[in-house]
Amino acid sequence: AATPDRRTCPVTGYTAHSAAALLTTAFGLTGPSLLVDAACASSLMSLFLAAGDLQSGRVDMAIVAGAAYSKLYEWLGIALAQSMSARTSCPLDAQADGLITADGYGVVLVKKLTRALDDGDRVIGVIRSIGLSSDGRGKSFWAPRMVGQVEAIRRAYAGGIDPSLVGYVEAHATSTQLGDATEVAALTDVFAGVLSKKIPVASVKGNIGHALESAGIAGLIKTLLAMQHGVVPPASNFQTPSAAIDWEQAAVYVPRTAVEWPRRTDGKPRRAGIDSFGIGGLNLHVVVDDAPHADDPHSRGNGAGVNLKRSSARPE
């Protein structure tokens, strides 16, 4: 096939809103195309929409991507909100004093599980469920609300999705004291009393910084790689646990060394949760399972026909 060439591509506008159309035209794709701007929740919000189209049968395959690049107005906005770090990105750490932005691009291809197996695709993981909520009115545009985060996480495990199988959480954790503490409290609210032991939690932002619109898909890819290799990597840039977090009561802990994550021996899948929270209060929690065994009698189930749960959390 010919390599896409912008000189011959009929799409001539290169603004953000035309990015999806440009890619569709350049690569000769068919079907709907759209660009989603939901701040830091953009890429996983795109996954939510793609899952809905797969469920309904509107598409039989979707390319979900996130793209983020450094923009002066974003730097200024984050700095004026006093959310920019003067040092580095260290999620969940005592030294966390703000985020560091990063350029990032990530792409995943999603199908219904039955279609992927019929096509002979290599299945990397199964999106089991996605929970969505909006915070509603809070103290400020920038301040996270635990109630909204809890709603998104709870909805992700509604409908028989077993939270006790979760062995790892990829946190949104942007390296701010308030945001990180709020997220751990929300996770504890949902998982306390459900898990048999504390599970590891970390954030890819400790590795690459906050990739903003691509942050969610970066966390998804990291989680799939951890499943593929059977190990949860140690959290990057983590030395001293944040004093703003009640670690004794928390349902999670931050791994300082690699944690083995082998396949289960009871036939059940390894399961992980991935948080992605957008500024202004849009919250998503994605439940992902590892790829099914070839001899698993349930491997042809409706895994990629995701349970989509949405609502808005009312103001307190």
CSV table of C-alpha atoms in Angstrom, one decimal:
chain,number,residue,atom,x,y,z
A,1,ALA,CA,0.0,0.0,0.0
A,2,ALA,CA,1.1,3.5,-0.7
A,3,THR,CA,2.5,5.5,2.2
A,4,PRO,CA,0.2,8.3,3.3
A,5,ASP,CA,1.4,11.6,2.0
A,6,ARG,CA,0.1,14.9,3.1
A,7,ARG,CA,0.9,16.4,-0.3
A,8,THR,CA,-1.8,14.2,-1.9
A,9,CYS,CA,-4.2,14.0,1.0
A,10,PRO,CA,-7.4,16.0,0.3
A,11,VAL,CA,-7.7,17.1,3.9
A,12,THR,CA,-5.7,20.3,4.1
A,13,GLY,CA,-6.7,21.6,7.5
A,14,TYR,CA,-4.3,20.6,10.3
A,15,THR,CA,-6.2,21.9,13.3
A,16,ALA,CA,-7.1,19.7,16.2
A,17,HIS,CA,-10.7,19.1,15.1
A,18,SER,CA,-9.6,17.8,11.7
A,19,ALA,CA,-7.1,15.3,13.0
A,20,ALA,CA,-9.4,12.3,12.9
A,21,ALA,CA,-10.6,13.1,9.4
A,22,LEU,CA,-7.0,13.5,8.3
A,23,LEU,CA,-5.9,10.1,9.6
A,24,THR,CA,-9.0,8.5,8.2
A,25,THR,CA,-8.4,9.9,4.8
A,26,ALA,CA,-4.6,9.3,4.8
A,27,PHE,CA,-4.9,5.6,5.7
A,28,GLY,CA,-8.0,4.9,3.6
A,29,LEU,CA,-10.2,4.0,6.6
A,30,THR,CA,-14.0,3.8,6.5
A,31,GLY,CA,-16.7,4.4,9.1
A,32,PRO,CA,-17.1,7.2,11.6
A,33,SER,CA,-14.2,9.3,12.8
A,34,LEU,CA,-14.2,11.9,15.5
A,35,LEU,CA,-11.9,13.7,17.9
A,36,VAL,CA,-12.7,13.8,21.6
A,37,ASP,CA,-11.5,16.6,24.0
A,38,ALA,CA,-12.2,15.7,27.5
A,39,ALA,CA,-9.0,17.1,29.0
A,40,CYS,CA,-6.9,14.4,30.7
A,41,ALA,CA,-9.7,11.8,30.3
A,42,SER,CA,-9.8,12.2,26.5
A,43,SER,CA,-8.2,8.9,25.4
A,44,LEU,CA,-10.2,6.7,27.7
A,45,MET,CA,-13.3,8.6,26.9
A,46,SER,CA,-12.6,7.7,23.3
A,47,LEU,CA,-12.3,4.1,24.3
A,48,PHE,CA,-15.7,4.4,26.0
A,49,LEU,CA,-17.3,5.7,22.8
A,50,ALA,CA,-15.6,3.0,20.7
A,51,ALA,CA,-16.8,0.3,23.0
A,52,GLY,CA,-20.3,1.6,22.7
A,53,ASP,CA,-20.1,1.5,18.9
A,54,LEU,CA,-18.7,-2.1,19.0
A,55,GLN,CA,-21.6,-3.1,21.3
A,56,SER,CA,-24.2,-1.6,19.1
A,57,GLY,CA,-22.7,-3.1,15.9
A,58,ARG,CA,-22.1,0.3,14.3
A,59,VAL,CA,-18.5,-0.7,13.8
A,60,ASP,CA,-16.7,-4.0,13.8
A,61,MET,CA,-13.3,-2.5,14.7
A,62,ALA,CA,-12.0,0.7,16.1
A,63,ILE,CA,-8.7,2.5,16.3
A,64,VAL,CA,-8.5,4.4,19.6
A,65,ALA,CA,-5.7,6.9,20.0
A,66,GLY,CA,-4.4,9.7,22.3
A,67,ALA,CA,-2.2,12.5,21.2
A,68,ALA,CA,-0.7,15.2,23.4
A,69,TYR,CA,1.9,17.8,22.7
A,70,SER,CA,3.3,20.7,24.7
A,71,LYS,CA,1.3,23.9,24.3
A,72,LEU,CA,2.2,27.2,25.9
A,73,TYR,CA,-1.4,28.1,27.0
A,74,GLU,CA,-1.6,24.8,28.8
A,75,TRP,CA,1.6,25.4,30.6
A,76,LEU,CA,0.4,28.9,31.6
A,77,GLY,CA,-2.9,27.6,32.8
A,78,ILE,CA,-1.4,24.8,34.9
A,79,ALA,CA,1.2,27.2,36.3
A,80,LEU,CA,-1.4,29.8,37.2
A,81,ALA,CA,-3.4,27.2,39.0
A,82,GLN,CA,-0.2,26.4,41.0
A,83,SER,CA,-0.4,22.7,39.8
A,84,MET,CA,3.0,22.7,38.0
A,85,SER,CA,5.9,21.0,39.8
A,86,ALA,CA,9.2,22.9,40.2
A,87,ARG,CA,11.1,19.5,40.3
A,88,THR,CA,9.7,16.3,38.8
A,89,SER,CA,6.7,14.0,38.7
A,90,CYS,CA,6.5,11.7,41.7
A,91,PRO,CA,3.0,10.4,42.2
A,92,LEU,CA,1.8,9.4,45.7
A,93,ASP,CA,5.1,10.5,47.1
A,94,ALA,CA,5.7,12.9,50.0
A,95,GLN,CA,7.6,15.2,47.6
A,96,ALA,CA,4.8,15.5,45.1
A,97,ASP,CA,4.2,19.2,44.5
A,98,GLY,CA,2.6,19.2,41.1
A,99,LEU,CA,2.6,17.7,37.6
A,100,ILE,CA,5.1,17.7,34.8
A,101,THR,CA,3.6,17.7,31.3
A,102,ALA,CA,4.7,15.3,28.6
A,103,ASP,CA,4.2,14.8,24.9
A,104,GLY,CA,2.7,11.4,24.3
A,105,TYR,CA,1.0,9.4,21.6
A,106,GLY,CA,-0.6,6.0,22.0
A,107,VAL,CA,-2.8,3.7,19.8
A,108,VAL,CA,-4.8,0.6,20.5
A,109,LEU,CA,-7.0,-1.4,18.2
A,110,VAL,CA,-10.2,-2.8,19.6
A,111,LYS,CA,-12.7,-5.4,18.4
A,112,LYS,CA,-15.3,-7.6,20.0
A,113,LEU,CA,-13.5,-10.6,21.5
A,114,THR,CA,-15.4,-13.1,19.3
A,115,ARG,CA,-14.5,-11.2,16.1
A,116,ALA,CA,-10.8,-10.9,17.2
A,117,LEU,CA,-10.6,-14.7,17.8
A,118,ASP,CA,-12.3,-15.5,14.5
A,119,ASP,CA,-9.9,-13.2,12.7
A,120,GLY,CA,-6.9,-14.9,14.3
A,121,ASP,CA,-5.7,-11.7,16.0
A,122,ARG,CA,-3.3,-11.8,18.9
A,123,VAL,CA,-5.4,-10.7,21.8
A,124,ILE,CA,-3.4,-8.6,24.3
A,125,GLY,CA,-6.2,-7.9,26.8
A,126,VAL,CA,-10.0,-7.7,27.2
A,127,ILE,CA,-11.8,-4.5,28.2
A,128,ARG,CA,-14.3,-5.9,30.6
A,129,SER,CA,-16.2,-2.8,31.8
A,130,ILE,CA,-16.0,1.0,31.8
A,131,GLY,CA,-17.5,3.2,34.5
A,132,LEU,CA,-18.1,6.9,33.9
A,133,SER,CA,-19.2,9.8,36.1
A,134,SER,CA,-19.2,13.5,36.4
A,135,ASP,CA,-18.4,15.3,39.6
A,136,GLY,CA,-21.0,18.0,39.4
A,137,ARG,CA,-20.5,21.2,41.3
A,138,GLY,CA,-17.5,21.2,43.6
A,139,LYS,CA,-15.3,23.7,45.3
A,140,SER,CA,-13.5,24.8,42.1
A,141,PHE,CA,-12.9,23.7,38.5
A,142,TRP,CA,-9.5,22.3,39.5
A,143,ALA,CA,-10.5,20.5,42.7
A,144,PRO,CA,-11.2,16.7,42.5
A,145,ARG,CA,-14.2,15.3,44.3
A,146,MET,CA,-14.1,11.9,45.8
A,147,VAL,CA,-17.8,11.3,45.4
A,148,GLY,CA,-17.5,11.5,41.6
A,149,GLN,CA,-14.5,9.2,41.5
A,150,VAL,CA,-16.2,6.6,43.7
A,151,GLU,CA,-19.2,6.7,41.4
A,152,ALA,CA,-17.1,5.9,38.3
A,153,ILE,CA,-15.3,3.1,40.0
A,154,ARG,CA,-18.4,1.5,41.5
A,155,ARG,CA,-20.2,1.6,38.2
A,156,ALA,CA,-17.3,-0.2,36.5
A,157,TYR,CA,-17.8,-3.2,38.8
A,158,ALA,CA,-21.6,-3.2,38.6
A,159,GLY,CA,-23.4,-6.0,36.8
A,160,GLY,CA,-21.4,-8.9,38.1
A,161,ILE,CA,-17.9,-7.6,37.4
A,162,ASP,CA,-16.0,-9.1,40.4
A,163,PRO,CA,-13.7,-6.4,42.0
A,164,SER,CA,-12.0,-9.1,44.2
A,165,LEU,CA,-10.1,-10.2,41.1
A,166,VAL,CA,-8.3,-6.9,40.7
A,167,GLY,CA,-4.6,-7.3,41.3
A,168,TYR,CA,-3.3,-3.9,40.3
A,169,VAL,CA,-4.6,-0.4,39.9
A,170,GLU,CA,-3.1,2.1,37.4
A,171,ALA,CA,-3.9,5.4,39.1
A,172,HIS,CA,-4.5,8.7,37.5
A,173,ALA,CA,-2.2,10.2,40.3
A,174,THR,CA,-0.9,13.4,38.8
A,175,SER,CA,1.7,14.1,41.6
A,176,THR,CA,-0.4,16.6,43.6
A,177,GLN,CA,-1.0,16.0,47.3
A,178,LEU,CA,-4.7,16.7,47.2
A,179,GLY,CA,-5.4,14.8,44.0
A,180,ASP,CA,-3.4,11.7,44.9
A,181,ALA,CA,-4.9,11.5,48.4
A,182,THR,CA,-8.4,11.9,47.0
A,183,GLU,CA,-7.9,9.1,44.5
A,184,VAL,CA,-6.5,6.7,47.1
A,185,ALA,CA,-9.4,7.5,49.4
A,186,ALA,CA,-11.8,6.7,46.5
A,187,LEU,CA,-10.2,3.4,45.7
A,188,THR,CA,-10.2,2.5,49.4
A,189,ASP,CA,-13.9,3.4,49.6
A,190,VAL,CA,-14.7,0.8,46.8
A,191,PHE,CA,-12.1,-1.9,47.5
A,192,ALA,CA,-11.9,-2.0,51.3
A,193,GLY,CA,-13.5,-5.2,52.5
A,194,VAL,CA,-13.6,-6.6,49.0
A,195,LEU,CA,-9.9,-7.5,48.4
A,196,SER,CA,-8.2,-10.3,50.4
A,197,LYS,CA,-5.1,-8.2,50.7
A,198,LYS,CA,-3.7,-4.8,49.7
A,199,ILE,CA,-2.9,-4.5,46.0
A,200,PRO,CA,-0.2,-2.5,44.2
A,201,VAL,CA,-1.0,1.0,42.8
A,202,ALA,CA,1.2,3.2,40.7
A,203,SER,CA,1.0,5.8,38.0
A,204,VAL,CA,2.8,5.9,34.6
A,205,LYS,CA,3.2,9.6,35.2
A,206,GLY,CA,6.2,8.8,37.4
A,207,ASN,CA,7.8,7.4,34.3
A,208,ILE,CA,6.9,9.8,31.6
A,209,GLY,CA,5.2,12.7,33.3
A,210,HIS,CA,1.6,13.7,32.7
A,211,ALA,CA,0.7,13.2,29.0
A,212,LEU,CA,-2.6,15.1,29.5
A,213,GLU,CA,-5.0,13.9,26.7
A,214,SER,CA,-2.9,10.7,26.3
A,215,ALA,CA,-2.6,10.0,30.0
A,216,GLY,CA,-5.3,7.3,30.1
A,217,ILE,CA,-4.1,5.3,27.1
A,218,ALA,CA,-0.6,5.4,28.4
A,219,GLY,CA,-1.8,3.9,31.6
A,220,LEU,CA,-3.8,1.2,29.7
A,221,ILE,CA,-0.7,0.3,27.6
A,222,LYS,CA,1.4,0.1,30.7
A,223,THR,CA,-1.1,-2.2,32.4
A,224,LEU,CA,-1.4,-4.5,29.4
A,225,LEU,CA,2.4,-4.8,29.2
A,226,ALA,CA,2.5,-5.7,32.9
A,227,MET,CA,0.0,-8.4,32.3
A,228,GLN,CA,1.9,-9.6,29.3
A,229,HIS,CA,5.1,-9.9,31.2
A,230,GLY,CA,3.5,-11.2,34.4
A,231,VAL,CA,5.0,-8.5,36.6
A,232,VAL,CA,3.9,-5.2,38.1
A,233,PRO,CA,6.9,-2.9,37.8
A,234,PRO,CA,8.1,-0.8,40.8
A,235,ALA,CA,6.7,2.7,40.9
A,236,SER,CA,9.0,5.3,39.5
A,237,ASN,CA,10.1,8.3,41.4
A,238,PHE,CA,8.7,7.0,44.6
A,239,GLN,CA,10.7,7.2,47.8
A,240,THR,CA,8.6,8.3,50.8
A,241,PRO,CA,4.8,7.7,51.0
A,242,SER,CA,2.7,10.9,51.0
A,243,ALA,CA,1.7,11.9,54.5
A,244,ALA,CA,-1.6,13.1,53.1
A,245,ILE,CA,-2.7,9.5,52.5
A,246,ASP,CA,-3.8,7.1,55.2
A,247,TRP,CA,-1.7,4.2,54.1
A,248,GLU,CA,-2.6,2.0,57.0
A,249,GLN,CA,-6.3,2.0,56.1
A,250,ALA,CA,-5.7,2.2,52.3
A,251,ALA,CA,-6.7,-0.8,50.2
A,252,VAL,CA,-3.6,-0.2,48.1
A,253,TYR,CA,0.1,0.2,48.5
A,254,VAL,CA,2.9,1.5,46.2
A,255,PRO,CA,5.4,-1.2,45.1
A,256,ARG,CA,9.0,-0.3,45.6
A,257,THR,CA,10.2,-3.5,43.8
A,258,ALA,CA,8.8,-5.6,41.0
A,259,VAL,CA,5.8,-7.7,42.0
A,260,GLU,CA,5.1,-11.0,40.3
A,261,TRP,CA,1.7,-11.2,38.6
A,262,PRO,CA,1.3,-14.7,37.3
A,263,ARG,CA,-1.8,-16.1,35.7
A,264,ARG,CA,-4.3,-17.4,38.2
A,265,THR,CA,-4.6,-21.2,38.7
A,266,ASP,CA,-8.4,-21.1,39.3
A,267,GLY,CA,-9.2,-20.3,35.7
A,268,LYS,CA,-10.3,-16.8,36.5
A,269,PRO,CA,-8.6,-13.8,34.7
A,270,ARG,CA,-6.1,-11.4,36.1
A,271,ARG,CA,-7.9,-8.1,36.4
A,272,ALA,CA,-6.7,-4.5,36.7
A,273,GLY,CA,-8.4,-1.1,37.1
A,274,ILE,CA,-7.3,2.0,35.3
A,275,ASP,CA,-8.3,5.5,36.4
A,276,SER,CA,-8.5,8.5,34.2
A,277,PHE,CA,-9.8,11.8,35.5
A,278,GLY,CA,-10.3,14.9,33.5
A,279,ILE,CA,-10.0,18.5,34.8
A,280,GLY,CA,-13.5,19.7,35.5
A,281,GLY,CA,-14.7,16.4,36.9
A,282,LEU,CA,-15.1,13.8,34.2
A,283,ASN,CA,-14.0,10.4,35.7
A,284,LEU,CA,-13.5,7.0,34.0
A,285,HIS,CA,-12.5,3.7,35.5
A,286,VAL,CA,-11.6,0.9,33.0
A,287,VAL,CA,-11.6,-2.7,34.0
A,288,VAL,CA,-9.2,-4.8,31.9
A,289,ASP,CA,-8.6,-8.6,32.0
A,290,ASP,CA,-5.7,-10.5,30.6
A,291,ALA,CA,-6.0,-12.3,27.3
A,292,PRO,CA,-7.9,-15.6,27.5
A,293,HIS,CA,-6.1,-18.9,27.4
A,294,ALA,CA,-6.4,-20.7,24.1
A,295,ASP,CA,-8.1,-23.7,25.8
A,296,ASP,CA,-10.3,-21.6,28.0
A,297,PRO,CA,-14.0,-22.6,27.3
A,298,HIS,CA,-15.1,-19.1,28.2
A,299,SER,CA,-12.6,-17.4,25.9
A,300,ARG,CA,-15.2,-16.8,23.3
A,301,GLY,CA,-17.5,-14.9,25.7
A,302,ASN,CA,-18.6,-11.3,25.2
A,303,GLY,CA,-15.5,-9.9,26.8
A,304,ALA,CA,-15.1,-6.9,24.5
A,305,GLY,CA,-18.8,-6.2,24.5
A,306,VAL,CA,-18.1,-3.8,27.4
A,307,ASN,CA,-20.5,-3.0,30.2
A,308,LEU,CA,-20.8,0.8,30.0
A,309,LYS,CA,-22.0,2.5,33.1
A,310,ARG,CA,-22.5,6.3,33.2
A,311,SER,CA,-24.2,8.9,35.4
A,312,SER,CA,-23.5,12.2,37.1
A,313,ALA,CA,-22.8,12.5,40.8
A,314,ARG,CA,-25.0,15.1,42.3
A,315,PRO,CA,-23.5,17.9,44.4
A,316,GLU,CA,-23.3,17.3,48.1
